[in-house]
Coordinates of C-alpha atoms in Angstrom, one line a residue:
X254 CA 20.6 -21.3 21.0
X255 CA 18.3 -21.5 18.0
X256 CA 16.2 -18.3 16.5
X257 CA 12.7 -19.2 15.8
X258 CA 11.1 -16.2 12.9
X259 CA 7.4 -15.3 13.5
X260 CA 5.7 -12.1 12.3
X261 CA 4.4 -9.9 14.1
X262 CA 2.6 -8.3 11.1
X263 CA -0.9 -7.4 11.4
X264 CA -2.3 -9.9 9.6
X265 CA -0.2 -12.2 11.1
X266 CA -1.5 -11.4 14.3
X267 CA -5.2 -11.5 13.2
X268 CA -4.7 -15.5 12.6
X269 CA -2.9 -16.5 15.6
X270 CA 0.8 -15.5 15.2
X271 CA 1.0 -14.5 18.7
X272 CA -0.8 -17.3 20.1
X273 CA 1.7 -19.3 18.1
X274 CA 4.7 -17.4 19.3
X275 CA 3.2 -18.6 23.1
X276 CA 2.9 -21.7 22.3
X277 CA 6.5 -22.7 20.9
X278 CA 7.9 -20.3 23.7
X279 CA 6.3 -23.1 26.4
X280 CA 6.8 -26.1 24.3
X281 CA 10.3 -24.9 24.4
X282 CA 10.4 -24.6 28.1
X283 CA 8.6 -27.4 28.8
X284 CA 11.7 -29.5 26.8
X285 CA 14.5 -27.5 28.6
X286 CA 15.5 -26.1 24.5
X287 CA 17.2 -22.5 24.3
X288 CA 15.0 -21.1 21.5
X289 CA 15.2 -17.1 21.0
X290 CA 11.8 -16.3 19.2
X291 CA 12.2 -12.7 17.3
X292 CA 8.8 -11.1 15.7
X293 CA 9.9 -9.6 12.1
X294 CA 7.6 -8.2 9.6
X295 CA 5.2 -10.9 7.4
X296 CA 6.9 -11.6 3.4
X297 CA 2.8 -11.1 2.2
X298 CA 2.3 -14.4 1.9
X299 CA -0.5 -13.9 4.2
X300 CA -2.3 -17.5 2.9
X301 CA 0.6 -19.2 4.9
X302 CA 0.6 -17.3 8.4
X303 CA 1.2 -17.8 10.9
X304 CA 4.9 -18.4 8.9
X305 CA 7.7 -19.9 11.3
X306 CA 11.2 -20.1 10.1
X307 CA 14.1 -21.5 12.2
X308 CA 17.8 -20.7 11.7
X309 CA 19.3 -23.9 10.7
X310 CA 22.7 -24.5 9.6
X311 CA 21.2 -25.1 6.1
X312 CA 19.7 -21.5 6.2
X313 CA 15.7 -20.9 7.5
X314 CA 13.5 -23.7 7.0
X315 CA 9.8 -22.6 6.9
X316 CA 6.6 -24.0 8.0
X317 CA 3.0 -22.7 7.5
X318 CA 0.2 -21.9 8.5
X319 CA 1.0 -22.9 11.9
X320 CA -1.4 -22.6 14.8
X321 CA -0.6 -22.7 18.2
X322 CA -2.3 -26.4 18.5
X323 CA 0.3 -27.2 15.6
X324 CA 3.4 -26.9 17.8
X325 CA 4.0 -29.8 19.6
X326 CA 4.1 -32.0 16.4
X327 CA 6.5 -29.3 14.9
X328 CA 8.7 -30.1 17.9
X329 CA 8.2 -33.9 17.9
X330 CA 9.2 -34.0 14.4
X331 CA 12.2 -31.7 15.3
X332 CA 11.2 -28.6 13.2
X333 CA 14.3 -26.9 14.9
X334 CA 16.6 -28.4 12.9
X335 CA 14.6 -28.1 9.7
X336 CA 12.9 -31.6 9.3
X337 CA 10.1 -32.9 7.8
X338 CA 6.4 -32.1 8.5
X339 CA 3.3 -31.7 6.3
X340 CA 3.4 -27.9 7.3
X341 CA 6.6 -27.9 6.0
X342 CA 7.2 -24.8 2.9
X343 CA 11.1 -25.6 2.4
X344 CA 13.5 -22.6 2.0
X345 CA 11.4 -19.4 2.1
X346 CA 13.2 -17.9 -0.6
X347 CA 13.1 -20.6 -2.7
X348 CA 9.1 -20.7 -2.3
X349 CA 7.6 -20.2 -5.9
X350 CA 5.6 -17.2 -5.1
X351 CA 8.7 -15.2 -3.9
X352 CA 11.5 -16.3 -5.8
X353 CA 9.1 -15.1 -8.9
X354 CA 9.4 -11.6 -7.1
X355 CA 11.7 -8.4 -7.9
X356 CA 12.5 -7.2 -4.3
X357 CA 13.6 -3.9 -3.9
X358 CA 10.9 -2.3 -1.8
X359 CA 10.1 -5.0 0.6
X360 CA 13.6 -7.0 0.2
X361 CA 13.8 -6.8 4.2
X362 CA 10.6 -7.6 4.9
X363 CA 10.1 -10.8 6.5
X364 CA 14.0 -11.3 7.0
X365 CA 15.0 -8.6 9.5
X366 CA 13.7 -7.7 12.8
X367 CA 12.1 -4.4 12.4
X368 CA 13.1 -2.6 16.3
X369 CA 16.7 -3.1 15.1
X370 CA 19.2 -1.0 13.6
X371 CA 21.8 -3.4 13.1
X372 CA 20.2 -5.8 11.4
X373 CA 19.0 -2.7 9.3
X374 CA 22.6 -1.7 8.6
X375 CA 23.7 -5.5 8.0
X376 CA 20.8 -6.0 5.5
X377 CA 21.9 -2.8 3.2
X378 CA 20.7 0.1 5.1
X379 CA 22.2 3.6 5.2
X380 CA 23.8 2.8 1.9
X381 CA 21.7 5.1 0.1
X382 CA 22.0 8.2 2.7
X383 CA 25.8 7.8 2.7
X384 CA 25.8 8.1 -1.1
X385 CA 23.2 11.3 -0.6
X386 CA 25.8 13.2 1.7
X387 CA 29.0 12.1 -0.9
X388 CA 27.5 13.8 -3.6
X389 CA 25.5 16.2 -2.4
X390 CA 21.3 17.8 -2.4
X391 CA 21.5 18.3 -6.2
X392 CA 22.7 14.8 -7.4
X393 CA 20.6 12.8 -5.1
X394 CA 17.7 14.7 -7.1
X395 CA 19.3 13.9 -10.3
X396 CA 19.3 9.7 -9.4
X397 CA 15.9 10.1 -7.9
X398 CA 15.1 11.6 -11.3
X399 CA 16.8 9.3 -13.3
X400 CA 14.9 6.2 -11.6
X401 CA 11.9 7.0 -12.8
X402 CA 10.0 7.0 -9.7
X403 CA 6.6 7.9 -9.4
X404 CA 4.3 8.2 -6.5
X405 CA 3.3 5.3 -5.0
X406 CA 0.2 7.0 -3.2
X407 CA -2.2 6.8 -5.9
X408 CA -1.3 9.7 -8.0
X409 CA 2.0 8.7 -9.8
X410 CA 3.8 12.1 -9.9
X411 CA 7.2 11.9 -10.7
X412 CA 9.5 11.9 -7.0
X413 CA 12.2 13.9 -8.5
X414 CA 10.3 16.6 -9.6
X415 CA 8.5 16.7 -6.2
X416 CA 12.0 17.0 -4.8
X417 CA 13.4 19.8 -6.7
X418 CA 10.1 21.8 -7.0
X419 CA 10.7 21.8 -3.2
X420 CA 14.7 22.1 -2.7
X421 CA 14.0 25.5 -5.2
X422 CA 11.3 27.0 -3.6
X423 CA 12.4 29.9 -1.0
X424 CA 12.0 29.6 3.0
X425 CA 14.1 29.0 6.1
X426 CA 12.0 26.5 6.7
X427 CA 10.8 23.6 5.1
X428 CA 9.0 20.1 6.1
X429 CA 9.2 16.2 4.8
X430 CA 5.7 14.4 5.3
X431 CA 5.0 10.9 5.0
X432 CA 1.6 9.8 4.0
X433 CA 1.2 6.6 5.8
X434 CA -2.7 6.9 5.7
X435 CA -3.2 4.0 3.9
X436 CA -6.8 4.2 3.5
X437 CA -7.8 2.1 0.3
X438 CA -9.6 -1.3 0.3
X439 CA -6.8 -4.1 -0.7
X440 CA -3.9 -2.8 0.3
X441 CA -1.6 -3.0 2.7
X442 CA 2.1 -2.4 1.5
X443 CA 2.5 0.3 3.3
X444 CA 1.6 -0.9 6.9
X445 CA 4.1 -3.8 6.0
X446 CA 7.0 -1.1 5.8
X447 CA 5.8 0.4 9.1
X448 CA 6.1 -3.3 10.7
X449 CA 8.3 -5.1 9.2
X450 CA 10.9 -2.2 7.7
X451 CA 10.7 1.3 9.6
X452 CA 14.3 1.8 8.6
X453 CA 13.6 2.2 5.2
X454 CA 11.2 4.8 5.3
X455 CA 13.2 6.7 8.2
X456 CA 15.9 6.2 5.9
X457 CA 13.9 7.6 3.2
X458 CA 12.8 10.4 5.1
X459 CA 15.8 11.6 5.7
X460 CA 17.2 11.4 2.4
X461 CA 14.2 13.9 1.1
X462 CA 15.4 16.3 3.8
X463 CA 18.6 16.5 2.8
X464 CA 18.1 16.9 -1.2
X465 CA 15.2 19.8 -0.3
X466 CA 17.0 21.6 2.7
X467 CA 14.2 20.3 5.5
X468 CA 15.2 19.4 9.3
X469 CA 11.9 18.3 10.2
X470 CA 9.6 15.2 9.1
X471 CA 6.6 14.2 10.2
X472 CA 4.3 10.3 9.7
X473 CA 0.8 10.6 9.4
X474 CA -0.4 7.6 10.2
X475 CA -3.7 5.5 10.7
X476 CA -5.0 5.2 14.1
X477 CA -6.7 1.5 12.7
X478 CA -3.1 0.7 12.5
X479 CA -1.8 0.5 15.9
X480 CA 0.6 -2.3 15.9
X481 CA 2.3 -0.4 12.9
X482 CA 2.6 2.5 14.7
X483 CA 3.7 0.7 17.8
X484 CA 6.2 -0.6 15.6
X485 CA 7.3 2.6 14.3
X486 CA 7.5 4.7 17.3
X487 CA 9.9 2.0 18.5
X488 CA 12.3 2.5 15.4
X489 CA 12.3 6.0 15.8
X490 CA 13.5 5.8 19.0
X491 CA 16.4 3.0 17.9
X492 CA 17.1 5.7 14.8
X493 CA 17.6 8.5 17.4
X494 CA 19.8 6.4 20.0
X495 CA 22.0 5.0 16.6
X496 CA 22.4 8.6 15.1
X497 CA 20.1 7.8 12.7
X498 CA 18.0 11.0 13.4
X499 CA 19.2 14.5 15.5
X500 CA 21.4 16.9 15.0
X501 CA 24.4 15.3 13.7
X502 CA 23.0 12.7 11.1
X503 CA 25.3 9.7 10.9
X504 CA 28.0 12.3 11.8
X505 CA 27.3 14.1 8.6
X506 CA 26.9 17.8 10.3
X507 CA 22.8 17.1 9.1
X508 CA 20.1 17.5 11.6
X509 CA 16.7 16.1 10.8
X510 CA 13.8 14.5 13.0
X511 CA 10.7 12.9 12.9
X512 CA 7.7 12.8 14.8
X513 CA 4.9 10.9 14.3
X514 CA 1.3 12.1 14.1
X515 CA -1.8 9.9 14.5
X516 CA -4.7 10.8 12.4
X517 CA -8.6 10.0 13.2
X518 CA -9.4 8.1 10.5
X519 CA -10.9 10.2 8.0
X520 CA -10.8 9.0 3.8
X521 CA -10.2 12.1 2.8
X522 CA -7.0 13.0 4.8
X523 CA -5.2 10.2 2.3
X524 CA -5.5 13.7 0.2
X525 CA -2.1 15.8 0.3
X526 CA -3.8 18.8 1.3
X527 CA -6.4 17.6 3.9
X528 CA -3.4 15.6 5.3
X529 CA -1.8 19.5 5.7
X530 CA -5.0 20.5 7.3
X531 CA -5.4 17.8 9.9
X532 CA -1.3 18.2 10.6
X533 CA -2.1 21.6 11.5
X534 CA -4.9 20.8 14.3
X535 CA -7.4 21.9 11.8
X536 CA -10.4 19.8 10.3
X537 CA -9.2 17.4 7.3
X538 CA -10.9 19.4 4.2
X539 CA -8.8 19.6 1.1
X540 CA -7.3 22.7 -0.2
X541 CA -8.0 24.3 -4.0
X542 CA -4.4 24.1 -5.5
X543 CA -2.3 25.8 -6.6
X544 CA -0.2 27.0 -4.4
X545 CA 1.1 23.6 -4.5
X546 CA 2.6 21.9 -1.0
X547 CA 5.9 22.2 -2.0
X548 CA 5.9 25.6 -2.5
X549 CA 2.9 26.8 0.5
X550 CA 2.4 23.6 2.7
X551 CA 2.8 22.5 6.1
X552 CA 2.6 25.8 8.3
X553 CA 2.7 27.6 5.1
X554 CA 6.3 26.1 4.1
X555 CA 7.9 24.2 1.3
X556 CA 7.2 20.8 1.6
X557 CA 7.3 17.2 0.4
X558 CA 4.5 15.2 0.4
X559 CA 5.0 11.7 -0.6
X560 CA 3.6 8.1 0.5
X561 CA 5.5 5.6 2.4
X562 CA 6.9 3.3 -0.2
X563 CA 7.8 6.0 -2.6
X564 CA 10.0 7.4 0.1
X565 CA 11.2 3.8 1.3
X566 CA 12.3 3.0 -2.0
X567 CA 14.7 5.7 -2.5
X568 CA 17.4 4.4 -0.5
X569 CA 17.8 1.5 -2.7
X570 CA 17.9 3.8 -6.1
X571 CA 20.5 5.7 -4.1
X572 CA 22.7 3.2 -3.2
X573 CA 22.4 1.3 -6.7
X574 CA 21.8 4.2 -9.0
X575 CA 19.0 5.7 -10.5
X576 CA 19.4 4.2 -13.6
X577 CA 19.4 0.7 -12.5
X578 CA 15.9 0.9 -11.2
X579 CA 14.9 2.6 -14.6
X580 CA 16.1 -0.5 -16.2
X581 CA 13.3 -2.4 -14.6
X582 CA 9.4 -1.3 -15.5
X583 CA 7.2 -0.9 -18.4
X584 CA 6.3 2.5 -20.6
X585 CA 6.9 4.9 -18.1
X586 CA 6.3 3.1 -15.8
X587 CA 9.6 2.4 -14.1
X588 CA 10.6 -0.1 -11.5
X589 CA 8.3 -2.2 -9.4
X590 CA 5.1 -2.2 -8.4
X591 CA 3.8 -3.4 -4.9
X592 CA 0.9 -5.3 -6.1
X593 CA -1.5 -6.2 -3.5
X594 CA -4.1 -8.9 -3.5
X595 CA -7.3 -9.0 -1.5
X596 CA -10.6 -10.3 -1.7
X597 CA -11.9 -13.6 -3.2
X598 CA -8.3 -14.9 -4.5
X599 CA -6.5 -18.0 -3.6
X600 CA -3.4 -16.7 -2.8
X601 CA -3.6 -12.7 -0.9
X602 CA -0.6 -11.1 -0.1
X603 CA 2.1 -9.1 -1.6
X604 CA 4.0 -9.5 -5.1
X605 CA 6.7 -7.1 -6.1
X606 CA 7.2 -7.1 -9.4
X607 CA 8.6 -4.6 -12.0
X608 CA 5.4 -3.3 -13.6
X609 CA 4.2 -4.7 -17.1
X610 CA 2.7 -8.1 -15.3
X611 CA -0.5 -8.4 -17.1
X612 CA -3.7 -8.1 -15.3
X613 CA -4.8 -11.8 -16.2
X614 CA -1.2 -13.0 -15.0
X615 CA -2.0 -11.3 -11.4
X616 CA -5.3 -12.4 -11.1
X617 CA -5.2 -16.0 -12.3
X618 CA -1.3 -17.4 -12.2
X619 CA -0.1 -15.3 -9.3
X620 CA -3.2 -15.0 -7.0
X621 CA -4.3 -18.3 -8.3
X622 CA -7.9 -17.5 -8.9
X623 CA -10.6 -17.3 -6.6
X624 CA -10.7 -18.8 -3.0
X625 CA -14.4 -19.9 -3.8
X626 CA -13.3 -21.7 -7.1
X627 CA -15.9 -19.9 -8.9
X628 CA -15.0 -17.8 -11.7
X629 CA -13.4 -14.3 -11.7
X630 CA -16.3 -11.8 -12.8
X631 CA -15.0 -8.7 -11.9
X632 CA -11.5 -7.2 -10.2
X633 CA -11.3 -3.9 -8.6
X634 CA -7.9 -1.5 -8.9
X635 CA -6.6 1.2 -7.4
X636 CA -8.9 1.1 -4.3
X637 CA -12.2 2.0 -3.2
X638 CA -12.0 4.5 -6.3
X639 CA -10.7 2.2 -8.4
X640 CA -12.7 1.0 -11.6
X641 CA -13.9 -2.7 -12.6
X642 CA -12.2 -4.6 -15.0
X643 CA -13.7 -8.1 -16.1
X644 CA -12.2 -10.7 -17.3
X645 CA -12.1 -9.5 -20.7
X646 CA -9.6 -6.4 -19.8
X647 CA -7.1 -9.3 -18.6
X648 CA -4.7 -8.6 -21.2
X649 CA -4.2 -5.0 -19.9
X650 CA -0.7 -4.5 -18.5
X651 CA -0.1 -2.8 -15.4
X652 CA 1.1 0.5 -16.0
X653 CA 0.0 4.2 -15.2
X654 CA -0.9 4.9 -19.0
X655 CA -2.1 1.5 -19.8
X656 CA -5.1 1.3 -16.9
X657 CA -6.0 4.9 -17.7
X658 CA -6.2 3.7 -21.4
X659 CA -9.0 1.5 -20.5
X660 CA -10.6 4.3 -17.9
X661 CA -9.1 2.5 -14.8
X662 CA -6.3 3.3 -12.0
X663 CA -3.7 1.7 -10.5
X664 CA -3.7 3.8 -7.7
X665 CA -1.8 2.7 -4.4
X666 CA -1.6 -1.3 -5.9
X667 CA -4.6 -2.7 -4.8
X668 CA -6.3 -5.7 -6.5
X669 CA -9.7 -6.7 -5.0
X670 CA -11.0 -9.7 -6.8
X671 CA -15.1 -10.6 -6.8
X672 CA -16.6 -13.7 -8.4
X673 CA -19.6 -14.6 -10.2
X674 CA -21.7 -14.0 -7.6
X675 CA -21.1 -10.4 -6.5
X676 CA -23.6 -7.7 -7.6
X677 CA -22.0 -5.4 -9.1
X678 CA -24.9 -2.7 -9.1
X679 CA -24.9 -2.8 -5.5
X680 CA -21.1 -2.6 -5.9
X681 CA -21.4 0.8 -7.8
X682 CA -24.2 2.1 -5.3
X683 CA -21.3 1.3 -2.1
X684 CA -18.8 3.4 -4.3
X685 CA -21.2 6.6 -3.9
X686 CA -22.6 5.7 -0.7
X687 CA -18.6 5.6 0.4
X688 CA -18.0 9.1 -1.4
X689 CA -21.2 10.8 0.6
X690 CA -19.7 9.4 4.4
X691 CA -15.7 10.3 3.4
X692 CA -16.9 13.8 1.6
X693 CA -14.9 16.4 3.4
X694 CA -17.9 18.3 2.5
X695 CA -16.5 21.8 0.7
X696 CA -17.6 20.8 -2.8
X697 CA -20.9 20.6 -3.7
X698 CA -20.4 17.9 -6.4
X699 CA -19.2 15.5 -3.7
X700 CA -21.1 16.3 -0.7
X701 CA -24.2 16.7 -2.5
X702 CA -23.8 14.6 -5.4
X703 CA -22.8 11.2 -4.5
X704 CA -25.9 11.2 -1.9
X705 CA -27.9 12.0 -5.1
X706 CA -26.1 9.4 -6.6
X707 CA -27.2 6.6 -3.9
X708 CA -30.9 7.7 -4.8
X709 CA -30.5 6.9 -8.6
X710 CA -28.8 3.6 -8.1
X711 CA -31.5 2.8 -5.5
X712 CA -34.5 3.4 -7.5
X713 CA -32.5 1.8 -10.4
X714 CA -32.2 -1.4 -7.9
X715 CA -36.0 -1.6 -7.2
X716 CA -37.3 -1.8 -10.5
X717 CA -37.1 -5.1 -12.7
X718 CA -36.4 -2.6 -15.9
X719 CA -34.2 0.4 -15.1
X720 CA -35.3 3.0 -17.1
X721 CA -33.1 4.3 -19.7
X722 CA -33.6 7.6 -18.1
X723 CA -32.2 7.5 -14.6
X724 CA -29.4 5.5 -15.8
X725 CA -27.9 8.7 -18.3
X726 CA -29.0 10.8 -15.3
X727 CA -26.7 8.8 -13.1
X728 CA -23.9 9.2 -16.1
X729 CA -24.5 12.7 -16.1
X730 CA -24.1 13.1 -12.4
X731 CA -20.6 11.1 -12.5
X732 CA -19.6 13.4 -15.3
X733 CA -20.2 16.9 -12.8
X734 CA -18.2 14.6 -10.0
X735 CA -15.3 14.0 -12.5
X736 CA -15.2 17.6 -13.9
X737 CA -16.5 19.3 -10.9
X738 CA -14.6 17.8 -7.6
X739 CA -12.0 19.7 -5.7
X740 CA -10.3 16.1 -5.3
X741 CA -9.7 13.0 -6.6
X742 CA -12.7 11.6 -3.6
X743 CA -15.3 12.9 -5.8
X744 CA -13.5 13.0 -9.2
X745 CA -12.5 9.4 -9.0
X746 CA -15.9 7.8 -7.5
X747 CA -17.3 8.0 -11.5
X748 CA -14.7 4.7 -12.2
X749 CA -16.2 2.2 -10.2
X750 CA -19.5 3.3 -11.0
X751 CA -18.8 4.0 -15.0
X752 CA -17.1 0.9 -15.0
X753 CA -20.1 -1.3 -13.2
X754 CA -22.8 0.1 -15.7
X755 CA -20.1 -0.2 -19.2
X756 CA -19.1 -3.9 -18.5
X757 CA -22.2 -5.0 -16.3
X758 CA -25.0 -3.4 -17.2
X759 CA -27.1 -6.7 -16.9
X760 CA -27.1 -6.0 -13.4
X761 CA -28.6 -2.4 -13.8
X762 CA -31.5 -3.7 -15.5
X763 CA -32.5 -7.3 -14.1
X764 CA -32.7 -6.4 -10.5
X765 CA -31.2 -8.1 -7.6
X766 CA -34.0 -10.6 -7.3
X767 CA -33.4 -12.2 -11.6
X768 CA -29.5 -12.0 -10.9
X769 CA -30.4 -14.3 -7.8
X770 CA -32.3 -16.6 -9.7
X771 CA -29.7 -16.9 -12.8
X772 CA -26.7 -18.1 -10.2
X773 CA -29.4 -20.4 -8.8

């Protein structure tokens, strides 16, 4: 019998990985060959999916992209015992893009299959909770402390102190939430977990519960995400038939569960607080703070609030040690980074890497440049949110402190990447007209602001000449947004728009119609 890997990521999926899955399952029948196909989770090499892998005795061969009209040459070439064929990528791990990686987050992805808790366990899982219950609530704080970790959401606030602010605060009853509403533009790390390495985060999960005292966890997840959730509905129930979740926790005497909660697809519940709200059958609108959630949160109880990889990372510092994922990063920023790379760029998918990668090294070694081959004018980070940095802001490592140097964000990883030919006025104007739909709508800077907003950069737009006066009325507005949001929606819409005007403001003042004309 020979095992045949093929993602069943959702971009995997979008490109034909089931078709191809059907398609080697019947050319297999068809020659009378036992061939076991299992669906893992994609590596982010999402330029080469559909990626197939088969188990040789020489370890996985891989081939890629392959379509389902590829097969029968993979099989007439005798891909099955790793041969040659122009689709052929050679060892996976060997492959340039990933071997350059620091896996610690994502070192399962791609290699397991997700729905099982063996392979889980045989990969390195349940190291980390093990440790937890040797040494107790109080030291797992201290490694998760020690690492270095910061939330991976967007905000970048320090796990440990999440944790203990939480195991400290009084109440019988306290809650672990997951924020898997991975709602920015570019990015995608955290639906990769989901798919491809539910076990991690379960894992993760349970490990909060334990340092802060909580039995119960809940996922609030994207309903635009359905095979993810699919996908993680089916781990939970493998986690709760292997004694990974109940009332007797790997026979530790711990009882924890999860249940996962779909939301409806609002922005704004990616924000702690409206995530709380929605939880709670109650319309996503964010909440003034403090009391913080780890003191008053779900149902009015302590709890932890943190995003999918910052929780799925913390089995790995327990099992190694806090301090050895300190040892990686840059500043203080420790550890890796899930870098994620969308838009116009050669190469999209996921790099893991510690952070301190310049921003010129992402854009133009590791993603290779732009698909269209025309140069790289602008880059977006940190999201929908996120400022523009051009070309000239390459040199900026990534890092917390160092993007927020330069006014910018690194946010949940994502790295959108626009060529010459994007407008980046019309850019800035989609960063306010996304604020006004996505408002919650209890601040008036936000609800009413960023529709003001669209009016500026419109009028702006349909002159040859902006005048110099709706332009600082625009930077006024975006200073009452910053200083005058309940949230980061409205108080983080200025970047992109700030950044469009300081680093492009040709394309505030020619129009639409003379930036046409100058590419021509």
């Amino acid at each position: 019998m020979t095992r045949v890997f093929l993602p069943g990521d959702t971009a995997a999926v979008a490109v034909g990985a089931d078709e191809t899955a059907a398609a080697i399952a019947a050319e297999a029948a068809a020659r009378g060959l036992d061939v076991t196909i299992v669906r893992t989770g994609s590596y982010g090499l999402y330029w080469l999916e559909p990626m197939v892998e088969v188990e040789t005795e020489g370890g996985r061969a891989t081939y890629g992209p392959v379509r389902a009209e590829d097969v029968a040459s993979l099989f007439a070439a005798g891909f099955l015992t790793g041969a040659a064929h122009t689709l052929a990528q050679g060892r996976i791990a060997e492959h340039p893009w990933l071997a350059g990686q620091t896996r610690i987050t994502f070192a399962r992805c791609g290699v397991v299959d997700p729905g099982s808790l063996d392979a889980y366990r045989a990969h390195g899982g349940l190291h980390g909770l093990r440790k937890a219950f040797e040494i107790g609530p109080e030291r797992t704080i201290d490694e998760v402390a020690a690492s270095g970790l910061r939330g991976r959401g967007g905000a970048g606030f320090p796990v440990g102190v999440k944790w203990r602010t939480a195991r400290e605060a009084s109440g019988p009853v306290k809650y672990v939430v997951c924020n898997a509403d991975e709602g920015d533009s570019g990015t995608f790390a955290d639906r990769m977990i989901l798919e491809g390495d539910p076990f991690s985060l379960i894992e993760g999960m349970a490990l909060a519960a334990f340092a802060a005292g909580a039995s119960k966890g809940f996922v609030y997840g994207r309903s635009e995400y359905p095979l993810a959730n699919a996908a993680f509905d089916r781990a939970l129930e493998a986690a709760r038939a292997g004694g990974l979740l109940g009332s007797d926790v790997l026979g530790s005497g711990f009882a924890f569960d999860i249940e996962l909660r779909i939301g409806a697809g609002a922005y704004v519940c990616g924000e702690e607080t409206a995530l709380l709200e929605s939880l709670e059958g109650r319309r996503g609108q964010v909440r003034a703070k403090p009391p913080l959630p780890a003191h008053h949160g779900l149902f009015a109880r302590p709890t932890i609030v943190n995003n999918v990889l910052s929780l799925a990372t913390t089995p790995w510092i327990l099992a190694h040690g806090g301090d050895a994922y300190a040892a990686l990063g840059f500043g203080r920023s420790r550890g890796t980074a899930p870098i994620q790379l969308a838009g116009n760029v050669k190469r999209p998918g996921l790099y893991e890497a510690p952070f301190g990668l310049t921003l010129g090294q992402i854009v133009e070694e590791i993603g290779g440049g732009t698909a269209s081959g025309r140069p790289v004018r602008a880059v977006q980070c940190g999201g929908p949110l996120g400022a523009y940095f051009p070309p000239a802001l390459f040199d900026t490592p990534y890092d917390y402190e160092a993007f927020a140097a330069r006014e910018g964000l690194v946010g949940h990883g994502g790295i959108v990447v626009f060529d010459d030919t994007v407008d980046m006025a019309a850019q800035a104007r989609f960063a306010l007209e996304f604020c006004a739909v996505e408002s919650c709508g209890k601040c008036t800077p936000c609800r009413i602001g960023s529709r003001r907003g669209v009016e500026i950069v419109d009028r702006i737009r349909s002159r040859r000449e902006a005048p110099a006066a709706d332009i600082a009325l625009l930077e006024e507005l975006c200073e009452t947004l910053t200083y005058g949001s309940l949230c980061a929606l409205g108080g983080f819409t200025p970047f992109p728009v700030l950044s469009a005007l300081r680093h492009f403001p040709e394309d505030f003042t020619s129009g639409p119609k003379a930036r046409t004309a100058e590419l021509a």
